[in-house]
Structure formats: C-alpha cells, structure tokens
Coordinates of C-alpha atoms (C1' of nucleotides) in Angstrom, one line a residue:
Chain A
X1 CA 0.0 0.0 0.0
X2 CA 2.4 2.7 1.4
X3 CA 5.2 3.1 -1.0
X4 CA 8.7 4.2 0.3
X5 CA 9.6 8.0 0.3
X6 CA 12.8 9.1 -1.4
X7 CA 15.3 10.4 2.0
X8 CA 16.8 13.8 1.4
X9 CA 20.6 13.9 0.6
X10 CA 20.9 16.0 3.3
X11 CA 19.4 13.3 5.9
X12 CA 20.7 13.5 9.6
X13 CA 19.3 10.3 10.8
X14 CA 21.8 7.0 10.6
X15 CA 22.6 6.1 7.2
X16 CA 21.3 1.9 6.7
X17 CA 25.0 0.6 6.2
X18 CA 26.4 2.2 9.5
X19 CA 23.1 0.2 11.1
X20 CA 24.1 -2.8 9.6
X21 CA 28.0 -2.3 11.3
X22 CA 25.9 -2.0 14.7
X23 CA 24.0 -5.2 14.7
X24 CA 27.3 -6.9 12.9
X25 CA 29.8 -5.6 16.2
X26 CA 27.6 -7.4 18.5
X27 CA 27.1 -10.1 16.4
X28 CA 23.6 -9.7 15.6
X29 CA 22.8 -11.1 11.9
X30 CA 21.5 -8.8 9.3
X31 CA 18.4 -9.7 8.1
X32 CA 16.1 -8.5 5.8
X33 CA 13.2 -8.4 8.2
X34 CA 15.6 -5.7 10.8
X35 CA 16.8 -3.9 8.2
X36 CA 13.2 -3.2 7.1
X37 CA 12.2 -2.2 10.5
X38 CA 15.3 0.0 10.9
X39 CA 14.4 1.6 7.3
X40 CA 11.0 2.0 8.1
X41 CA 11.9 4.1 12.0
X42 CA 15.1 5.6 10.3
X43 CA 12.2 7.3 7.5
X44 CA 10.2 8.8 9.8
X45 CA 10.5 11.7 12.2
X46 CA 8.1 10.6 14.6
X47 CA 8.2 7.9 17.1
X48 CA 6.0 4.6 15.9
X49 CA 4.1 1.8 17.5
X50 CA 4.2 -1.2 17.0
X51 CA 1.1 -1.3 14.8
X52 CA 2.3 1.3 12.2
X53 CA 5.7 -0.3 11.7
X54 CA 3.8 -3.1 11.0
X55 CA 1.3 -1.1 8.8
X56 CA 4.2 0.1 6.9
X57 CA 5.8 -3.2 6.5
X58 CA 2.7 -4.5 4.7
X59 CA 4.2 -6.0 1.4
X60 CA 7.8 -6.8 2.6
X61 CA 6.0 -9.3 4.6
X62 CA 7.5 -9.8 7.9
X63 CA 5.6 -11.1 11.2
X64 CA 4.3 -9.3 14.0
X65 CA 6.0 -11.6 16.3
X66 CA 9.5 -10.7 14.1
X67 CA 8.6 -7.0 15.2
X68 CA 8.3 -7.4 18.9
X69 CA 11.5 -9.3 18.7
X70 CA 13.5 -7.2 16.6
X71 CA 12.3 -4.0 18.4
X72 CA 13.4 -5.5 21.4
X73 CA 16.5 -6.3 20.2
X74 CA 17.4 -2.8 18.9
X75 CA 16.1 -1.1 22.2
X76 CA 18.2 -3.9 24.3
X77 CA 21.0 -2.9 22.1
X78 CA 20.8 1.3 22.3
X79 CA 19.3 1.8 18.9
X80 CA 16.3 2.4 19.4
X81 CA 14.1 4.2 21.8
X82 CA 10.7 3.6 23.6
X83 CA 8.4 6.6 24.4
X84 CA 4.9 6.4 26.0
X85 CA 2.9 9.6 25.6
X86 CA -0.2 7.7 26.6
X87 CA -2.0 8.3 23.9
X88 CA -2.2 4.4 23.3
X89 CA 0.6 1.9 23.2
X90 CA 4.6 2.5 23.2
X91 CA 6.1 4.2 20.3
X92 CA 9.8 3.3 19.2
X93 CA 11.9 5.8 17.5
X94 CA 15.3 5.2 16.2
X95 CA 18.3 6.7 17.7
X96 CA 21.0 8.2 15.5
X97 CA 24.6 6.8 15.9
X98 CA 25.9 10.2 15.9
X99 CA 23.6 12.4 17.7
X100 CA 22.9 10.1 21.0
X101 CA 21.7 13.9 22.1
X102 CA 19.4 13.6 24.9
X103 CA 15.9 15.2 23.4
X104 CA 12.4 15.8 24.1
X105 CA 9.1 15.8 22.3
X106 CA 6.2 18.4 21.9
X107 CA 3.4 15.9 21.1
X108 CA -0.3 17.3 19.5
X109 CA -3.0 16.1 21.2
X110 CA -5.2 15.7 18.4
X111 CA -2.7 14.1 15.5
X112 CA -0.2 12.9 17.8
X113 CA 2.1 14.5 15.7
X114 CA 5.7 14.9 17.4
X115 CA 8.3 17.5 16.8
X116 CA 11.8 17.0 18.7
X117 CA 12.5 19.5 21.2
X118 CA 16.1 20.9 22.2
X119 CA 14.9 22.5 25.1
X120 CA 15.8 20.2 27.8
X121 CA 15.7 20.7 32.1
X122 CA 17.8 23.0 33.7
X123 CA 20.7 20.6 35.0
X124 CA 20.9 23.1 38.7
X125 CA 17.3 22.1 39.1
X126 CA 17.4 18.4 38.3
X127 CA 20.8 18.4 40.9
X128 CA 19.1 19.9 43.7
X129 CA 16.0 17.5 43.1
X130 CA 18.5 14.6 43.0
X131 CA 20.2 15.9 46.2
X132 CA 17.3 17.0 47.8
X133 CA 16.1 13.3 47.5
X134 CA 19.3 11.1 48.2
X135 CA 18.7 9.9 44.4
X136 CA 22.0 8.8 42.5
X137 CA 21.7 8.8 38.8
X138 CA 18.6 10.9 38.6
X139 CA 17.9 11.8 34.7
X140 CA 14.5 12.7 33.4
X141 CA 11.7 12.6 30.7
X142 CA 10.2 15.7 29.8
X143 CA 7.5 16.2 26.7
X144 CA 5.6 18.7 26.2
X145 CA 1.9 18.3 25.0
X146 CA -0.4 20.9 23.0
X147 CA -2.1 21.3 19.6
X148 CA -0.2 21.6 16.3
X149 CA -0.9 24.5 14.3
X150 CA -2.7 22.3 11.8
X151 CA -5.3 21.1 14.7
X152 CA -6.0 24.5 16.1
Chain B
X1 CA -4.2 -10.7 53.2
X2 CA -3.4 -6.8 53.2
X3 CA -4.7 -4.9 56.8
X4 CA -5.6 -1.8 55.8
X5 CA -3.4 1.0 57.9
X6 CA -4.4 3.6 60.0
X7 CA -4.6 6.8 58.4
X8 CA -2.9 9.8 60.1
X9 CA -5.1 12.7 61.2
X10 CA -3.1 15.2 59.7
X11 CA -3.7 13.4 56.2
X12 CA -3.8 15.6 53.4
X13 CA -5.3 13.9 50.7
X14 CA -9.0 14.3 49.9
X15 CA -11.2 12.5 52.7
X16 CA -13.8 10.3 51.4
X17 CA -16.9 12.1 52.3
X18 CA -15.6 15.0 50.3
X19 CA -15.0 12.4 47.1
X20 CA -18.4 10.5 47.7
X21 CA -19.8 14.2 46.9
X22 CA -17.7 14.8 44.0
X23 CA -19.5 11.2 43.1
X24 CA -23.1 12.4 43.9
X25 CA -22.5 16.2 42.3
X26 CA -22.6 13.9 39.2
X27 CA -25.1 11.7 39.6
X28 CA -23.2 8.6 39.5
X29 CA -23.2 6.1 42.4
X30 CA -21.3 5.9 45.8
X31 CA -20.8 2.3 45.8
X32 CA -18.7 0.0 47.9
X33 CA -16.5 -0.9 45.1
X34 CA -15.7 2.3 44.3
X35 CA -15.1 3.4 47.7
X36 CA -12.9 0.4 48.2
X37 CA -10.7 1.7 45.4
X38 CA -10.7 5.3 46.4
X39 CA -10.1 4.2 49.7
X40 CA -6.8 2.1 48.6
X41 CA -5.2 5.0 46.1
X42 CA -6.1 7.4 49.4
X43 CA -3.9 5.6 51.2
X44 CA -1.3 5.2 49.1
X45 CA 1.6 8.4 48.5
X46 CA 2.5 6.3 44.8
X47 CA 0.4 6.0 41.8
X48 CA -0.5 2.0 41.7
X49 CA -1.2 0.2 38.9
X50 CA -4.7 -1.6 38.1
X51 CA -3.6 -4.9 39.7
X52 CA -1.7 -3.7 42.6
X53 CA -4.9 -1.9 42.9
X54 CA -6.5 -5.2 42.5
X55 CA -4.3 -7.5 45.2
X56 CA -4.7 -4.6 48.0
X57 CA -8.8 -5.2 47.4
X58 CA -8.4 -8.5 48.3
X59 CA -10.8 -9.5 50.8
X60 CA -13.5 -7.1 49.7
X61 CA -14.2 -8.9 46.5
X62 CA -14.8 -6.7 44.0
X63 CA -13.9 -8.0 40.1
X64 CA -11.0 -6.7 38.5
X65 CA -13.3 -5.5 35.4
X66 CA -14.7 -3.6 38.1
X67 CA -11.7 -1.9 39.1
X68 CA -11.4 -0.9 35.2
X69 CA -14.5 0.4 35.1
X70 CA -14.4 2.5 38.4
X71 CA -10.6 4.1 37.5
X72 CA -12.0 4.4 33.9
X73 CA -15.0 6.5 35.2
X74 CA -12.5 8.4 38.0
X75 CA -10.1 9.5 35.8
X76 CA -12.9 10.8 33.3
X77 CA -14.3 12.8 35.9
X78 CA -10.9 14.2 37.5
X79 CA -10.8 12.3 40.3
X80 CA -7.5 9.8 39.4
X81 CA -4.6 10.9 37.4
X82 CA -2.6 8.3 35.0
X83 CA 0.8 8.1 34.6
X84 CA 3.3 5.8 32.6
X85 CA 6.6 5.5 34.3
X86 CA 7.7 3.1 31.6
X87 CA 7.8 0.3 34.1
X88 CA 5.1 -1.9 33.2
X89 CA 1.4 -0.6 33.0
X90 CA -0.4 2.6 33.5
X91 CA -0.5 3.6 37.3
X92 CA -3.0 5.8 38.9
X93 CA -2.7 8.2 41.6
X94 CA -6.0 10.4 42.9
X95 CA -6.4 13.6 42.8
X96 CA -6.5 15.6 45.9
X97 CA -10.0 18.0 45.8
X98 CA -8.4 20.9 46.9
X99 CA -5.0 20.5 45.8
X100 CA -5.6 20.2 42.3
X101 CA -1.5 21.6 42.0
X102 CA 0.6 20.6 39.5
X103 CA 3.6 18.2 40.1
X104 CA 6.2 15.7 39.4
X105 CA 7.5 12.5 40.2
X106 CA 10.7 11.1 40.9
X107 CA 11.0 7.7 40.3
X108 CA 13.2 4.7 41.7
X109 CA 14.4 2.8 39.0
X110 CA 15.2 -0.4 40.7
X111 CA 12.1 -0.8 43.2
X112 CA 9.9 1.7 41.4
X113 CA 9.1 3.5 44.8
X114 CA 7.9 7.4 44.0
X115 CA 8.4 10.8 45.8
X116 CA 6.5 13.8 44.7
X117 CA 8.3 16.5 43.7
X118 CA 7.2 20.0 43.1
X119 CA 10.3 21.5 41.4
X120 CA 8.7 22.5 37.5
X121 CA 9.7 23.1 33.8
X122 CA 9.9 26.8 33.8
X123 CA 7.2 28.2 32.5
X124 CA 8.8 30.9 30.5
X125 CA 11.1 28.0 28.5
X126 CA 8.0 26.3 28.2
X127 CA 5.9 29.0 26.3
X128 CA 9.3 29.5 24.2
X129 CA 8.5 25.4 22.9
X130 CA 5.0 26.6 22.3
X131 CA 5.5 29.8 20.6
X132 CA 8.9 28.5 18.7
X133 CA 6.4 25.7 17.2
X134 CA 3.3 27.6 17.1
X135 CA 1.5 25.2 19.1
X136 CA -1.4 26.3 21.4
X137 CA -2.5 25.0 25.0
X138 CA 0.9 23.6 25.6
X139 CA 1.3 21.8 29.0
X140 CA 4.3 19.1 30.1
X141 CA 5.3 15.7 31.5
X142 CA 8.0 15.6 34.0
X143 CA 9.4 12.7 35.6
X144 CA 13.0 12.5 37.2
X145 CA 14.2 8.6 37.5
X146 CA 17.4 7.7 39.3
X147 CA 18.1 5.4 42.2
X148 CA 17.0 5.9 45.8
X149 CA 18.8 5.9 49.1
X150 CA 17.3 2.4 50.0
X151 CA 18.7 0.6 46.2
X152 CA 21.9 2.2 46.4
Chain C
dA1 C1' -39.3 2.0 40.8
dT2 C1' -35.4 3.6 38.2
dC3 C1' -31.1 3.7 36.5
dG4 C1' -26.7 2.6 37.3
dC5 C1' -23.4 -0.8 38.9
dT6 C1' -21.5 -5.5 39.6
dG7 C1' -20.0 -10.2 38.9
dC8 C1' -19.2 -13.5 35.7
dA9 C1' -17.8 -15.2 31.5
dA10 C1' -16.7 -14.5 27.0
dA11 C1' -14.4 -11.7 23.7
dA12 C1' -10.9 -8.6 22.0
dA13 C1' -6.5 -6.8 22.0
dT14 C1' -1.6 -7.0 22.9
dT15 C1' 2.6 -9.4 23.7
dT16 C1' 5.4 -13.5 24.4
dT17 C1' 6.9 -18.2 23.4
dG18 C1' 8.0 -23.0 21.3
dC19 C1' 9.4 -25.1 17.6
dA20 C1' 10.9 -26.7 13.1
dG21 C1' 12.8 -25.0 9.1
dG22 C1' 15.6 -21.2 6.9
dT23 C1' 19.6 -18.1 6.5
dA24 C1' 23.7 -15.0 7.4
dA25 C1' 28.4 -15.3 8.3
Chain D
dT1 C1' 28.7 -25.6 9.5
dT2 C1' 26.9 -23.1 13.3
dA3 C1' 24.5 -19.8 15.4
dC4 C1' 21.1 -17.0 15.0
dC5 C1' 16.4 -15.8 12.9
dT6 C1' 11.8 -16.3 11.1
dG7 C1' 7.1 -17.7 10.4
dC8 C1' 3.4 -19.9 12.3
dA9 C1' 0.5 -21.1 15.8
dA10 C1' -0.4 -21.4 20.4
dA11 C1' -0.2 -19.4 24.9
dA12 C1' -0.1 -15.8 28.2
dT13 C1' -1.4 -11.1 29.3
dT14 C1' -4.1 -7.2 29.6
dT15 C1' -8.3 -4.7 28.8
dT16 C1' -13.1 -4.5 27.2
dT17 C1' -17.8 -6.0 26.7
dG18 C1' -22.6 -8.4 27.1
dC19 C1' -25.9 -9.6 30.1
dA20 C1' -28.9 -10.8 33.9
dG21 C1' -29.4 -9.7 38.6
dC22 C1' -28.5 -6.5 42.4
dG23 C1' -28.3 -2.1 44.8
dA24 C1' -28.1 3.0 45.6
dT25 C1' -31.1 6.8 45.5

DNA sequence: ATCGCTGCAAAAATTTTGCAGGTAA
DNA sequence: TTACCTGCAAAATTTTTGCAGCGAT
C-alpha cells in the first residue's frame, strides 16, 4: 500500500549501512526483516508503534512476532528508543549513531504529531531535586503536549 | 491478606466524604467498590497500577473489570490521574479536591518506589516550545528517574 | 421504581513463546 | 557448519464488553 519515500541527501538520521556495522559488532545477523524495521523508523521523524511499523511493512511481509522481537532487540542494544505519551501503546523511534543527544518531544493532542525538542531541564534544578532526595543517577523525561498548528 | 493502615489525622489527601460528593455532584453512584478503590489509592503516597490496585482489594471482593470500570469512570471525571513510568502498565494516583497543584514524580528505578516532587519546567522555556512551534495550550510531563537511598 | 453498577464469563487486543525449518556469516 | 532468525501457531497477558441480577437513591 504505502510506498517508500525518497530520504533527502541531506538526511541527519543513521545512514542503513552504518546500522548494519551496529548489529554486525555485536554479532547480531543482518536480516532482511531488521533492516526493514530500521528503514521504516530511520524514515520517519516521529516515534512509531508497534502497529504502524507493521502497517508500513505490509508487502515486505514480515511477522508481527519478528517486530516485537527485533524491536526489542534494537532497544536492548541502544538503537532504538521507547516513548509512551499515553495516547495508546509505546512508540519506538530510532536513535541516531551520531547524535545520541538527549531530546524531548512536543506531542499534539489531536494528531499525535511529534516535533523533537532541544529544550531540555535546567541541570541546577534536576541536581538539587536529586540531592534534595538522596537519588544517585537521577535523569528525566520531559515532553511537552499541546495542539499543532494544523489542529488548532 | 493486606490490613488496611491507619490513616494519620493530619492526612492531606481528599477525605472520602468530600469524594463521595464529588461522586453524587454527578449523579453517578457511591458504591462500595468504588469506595474500596478510592479508599486504597487514598492511602497510598505512589500512583499504583490496576492490579496492585487489584491484590490490596483483596478481601472485599470486587472483580478486576470492576476496578477498570471505576478508575475508567474516575479518571474521566478528574478524580484519578494516569501516569506511565515506563515500568510496566499505567498507574493511577488520585487527585486531591483541593489541591488540584501541578507536580512531578521522581521515580526509583530499581524498586519503582515514588516521591512527589514540586520542582517544575519553567514556565517561561516552556511557552518559548509553544511559541517557537506555534503550538497552542501547551502543557508538560516531567518525571526525574534515578536510584534511591534504600537501592543504592 | 429507576437507572446505574456489579460479577461472571466470553471476547478482544496486545505481547510473548515454542518449535521446526531457513539463512547470514 | 553453526548460530542465529523467522514464520506460524499457540499461549499468556491485559483490557473491554454483554448480560442478567443487584443495589443506591
């Protein structure tokens, strides 16, 4: 149904073949099924489920049960990332090899359309919250919810 | 199995009478199994999830469909707040009557135990995010993780 | 008496697992 | 070859729903 889109030349994200080197350094094979998962997260700019890599899949046929498992594997092995902005089940978004920059999302509440956000926690404050608390390793999750221009 | 513990008298959170009205201002009805699960989030600092919900009513039987259907109906009318620490399913926390404020959590990441926290995104970054992606209403989801005194 | 609520059981939805055959390295 | 993977189907979870009877107001 969906056909792919042609990726920009000028593409940020992790290019397919430096992917491949990732799963092959931990000696993870590289099969058709992952690299059509990691093409289909690496295409988009929003964090999918579950469901819509499947949906998108449709035609390179590949099992559900291969998704769980591959997903897994790529989030047990840093490349990919789970969100949950409750608006239904997790979503899974590909992290670049490059950019491992910690970022946020500003999420519509009507689309569920996501843009990535630079703006991050002041560090002073997420300190004193740690200290405060006698956490170690405190980090945090911020997103940011609203409606998109489009919605309004 | 679970006693039920005595609650302080300087206790905060909302006391039942005051939620069996909220119950009543809508015309829906104050029933034991409802107050049973009211009573077991009141008495309970963390958000807990459906079927820790579920093993604390042991004793006064109430069906876990039940339990659904009341949190469903609280959280549509205000009374519970959802949250999704990432560390299994949703969890539910109630919300005080008259302390409707804003906050955090910080979250242990080894026994999931939570503290409330009040320190907040500023507001002026956050209507930078808004106005920088022209997005309207915009709120936020905070949550610090780390590792508390007790796991260390 | 009315309308909503509950338990039970069945259904639906989501995620995980076992296994035999297939494939990358 | 030798691990590791995959599809398929079954199982395990989690959540929702239908329905007849019960209960709050």
């Amino acid at each position: 149904m969906k056909t792919t889109q042609p990726l920009p030349a000028t593409e940020t994200r992790a290019a397919l073949p430096a992917l491949t080197e990732r799963l092959r350094r931990r000696s993870r094979k590289v099969t058709g099924q992952r690299l059509a998962v990691l093409d289909v997260l690496r295409r988009h700019a929003q964090p999918l489920t579950i469901k819509e890599v499947f949906a998108r899949l449709d035609g390179r046929n590949c099992d559900l049960a291969t998704i769980y498992r591959s997903i897994h594997l790529l989030e047990e092995m840093g490349m990919v990332r789970r969100f949950n902005f409750g608006d239904g089940g997790d979503r899974f978004e590909l992290v670049p090899e490059n950019d491992q920059r910690h970022h946020h999302h500003l999420v519509c509440i009507e689309c569920s359309a996501v843009v990535r956000i630079h703006e991050c926690f002041p560090a002073e404050l997420e300190e004193r919250v740690a200290r405060a608390n006698r956490f170690k390793a405190v980090t945090h999750r911020l997103d940011f919810f609203g409606v998109c221009p489009r919605c309004q």
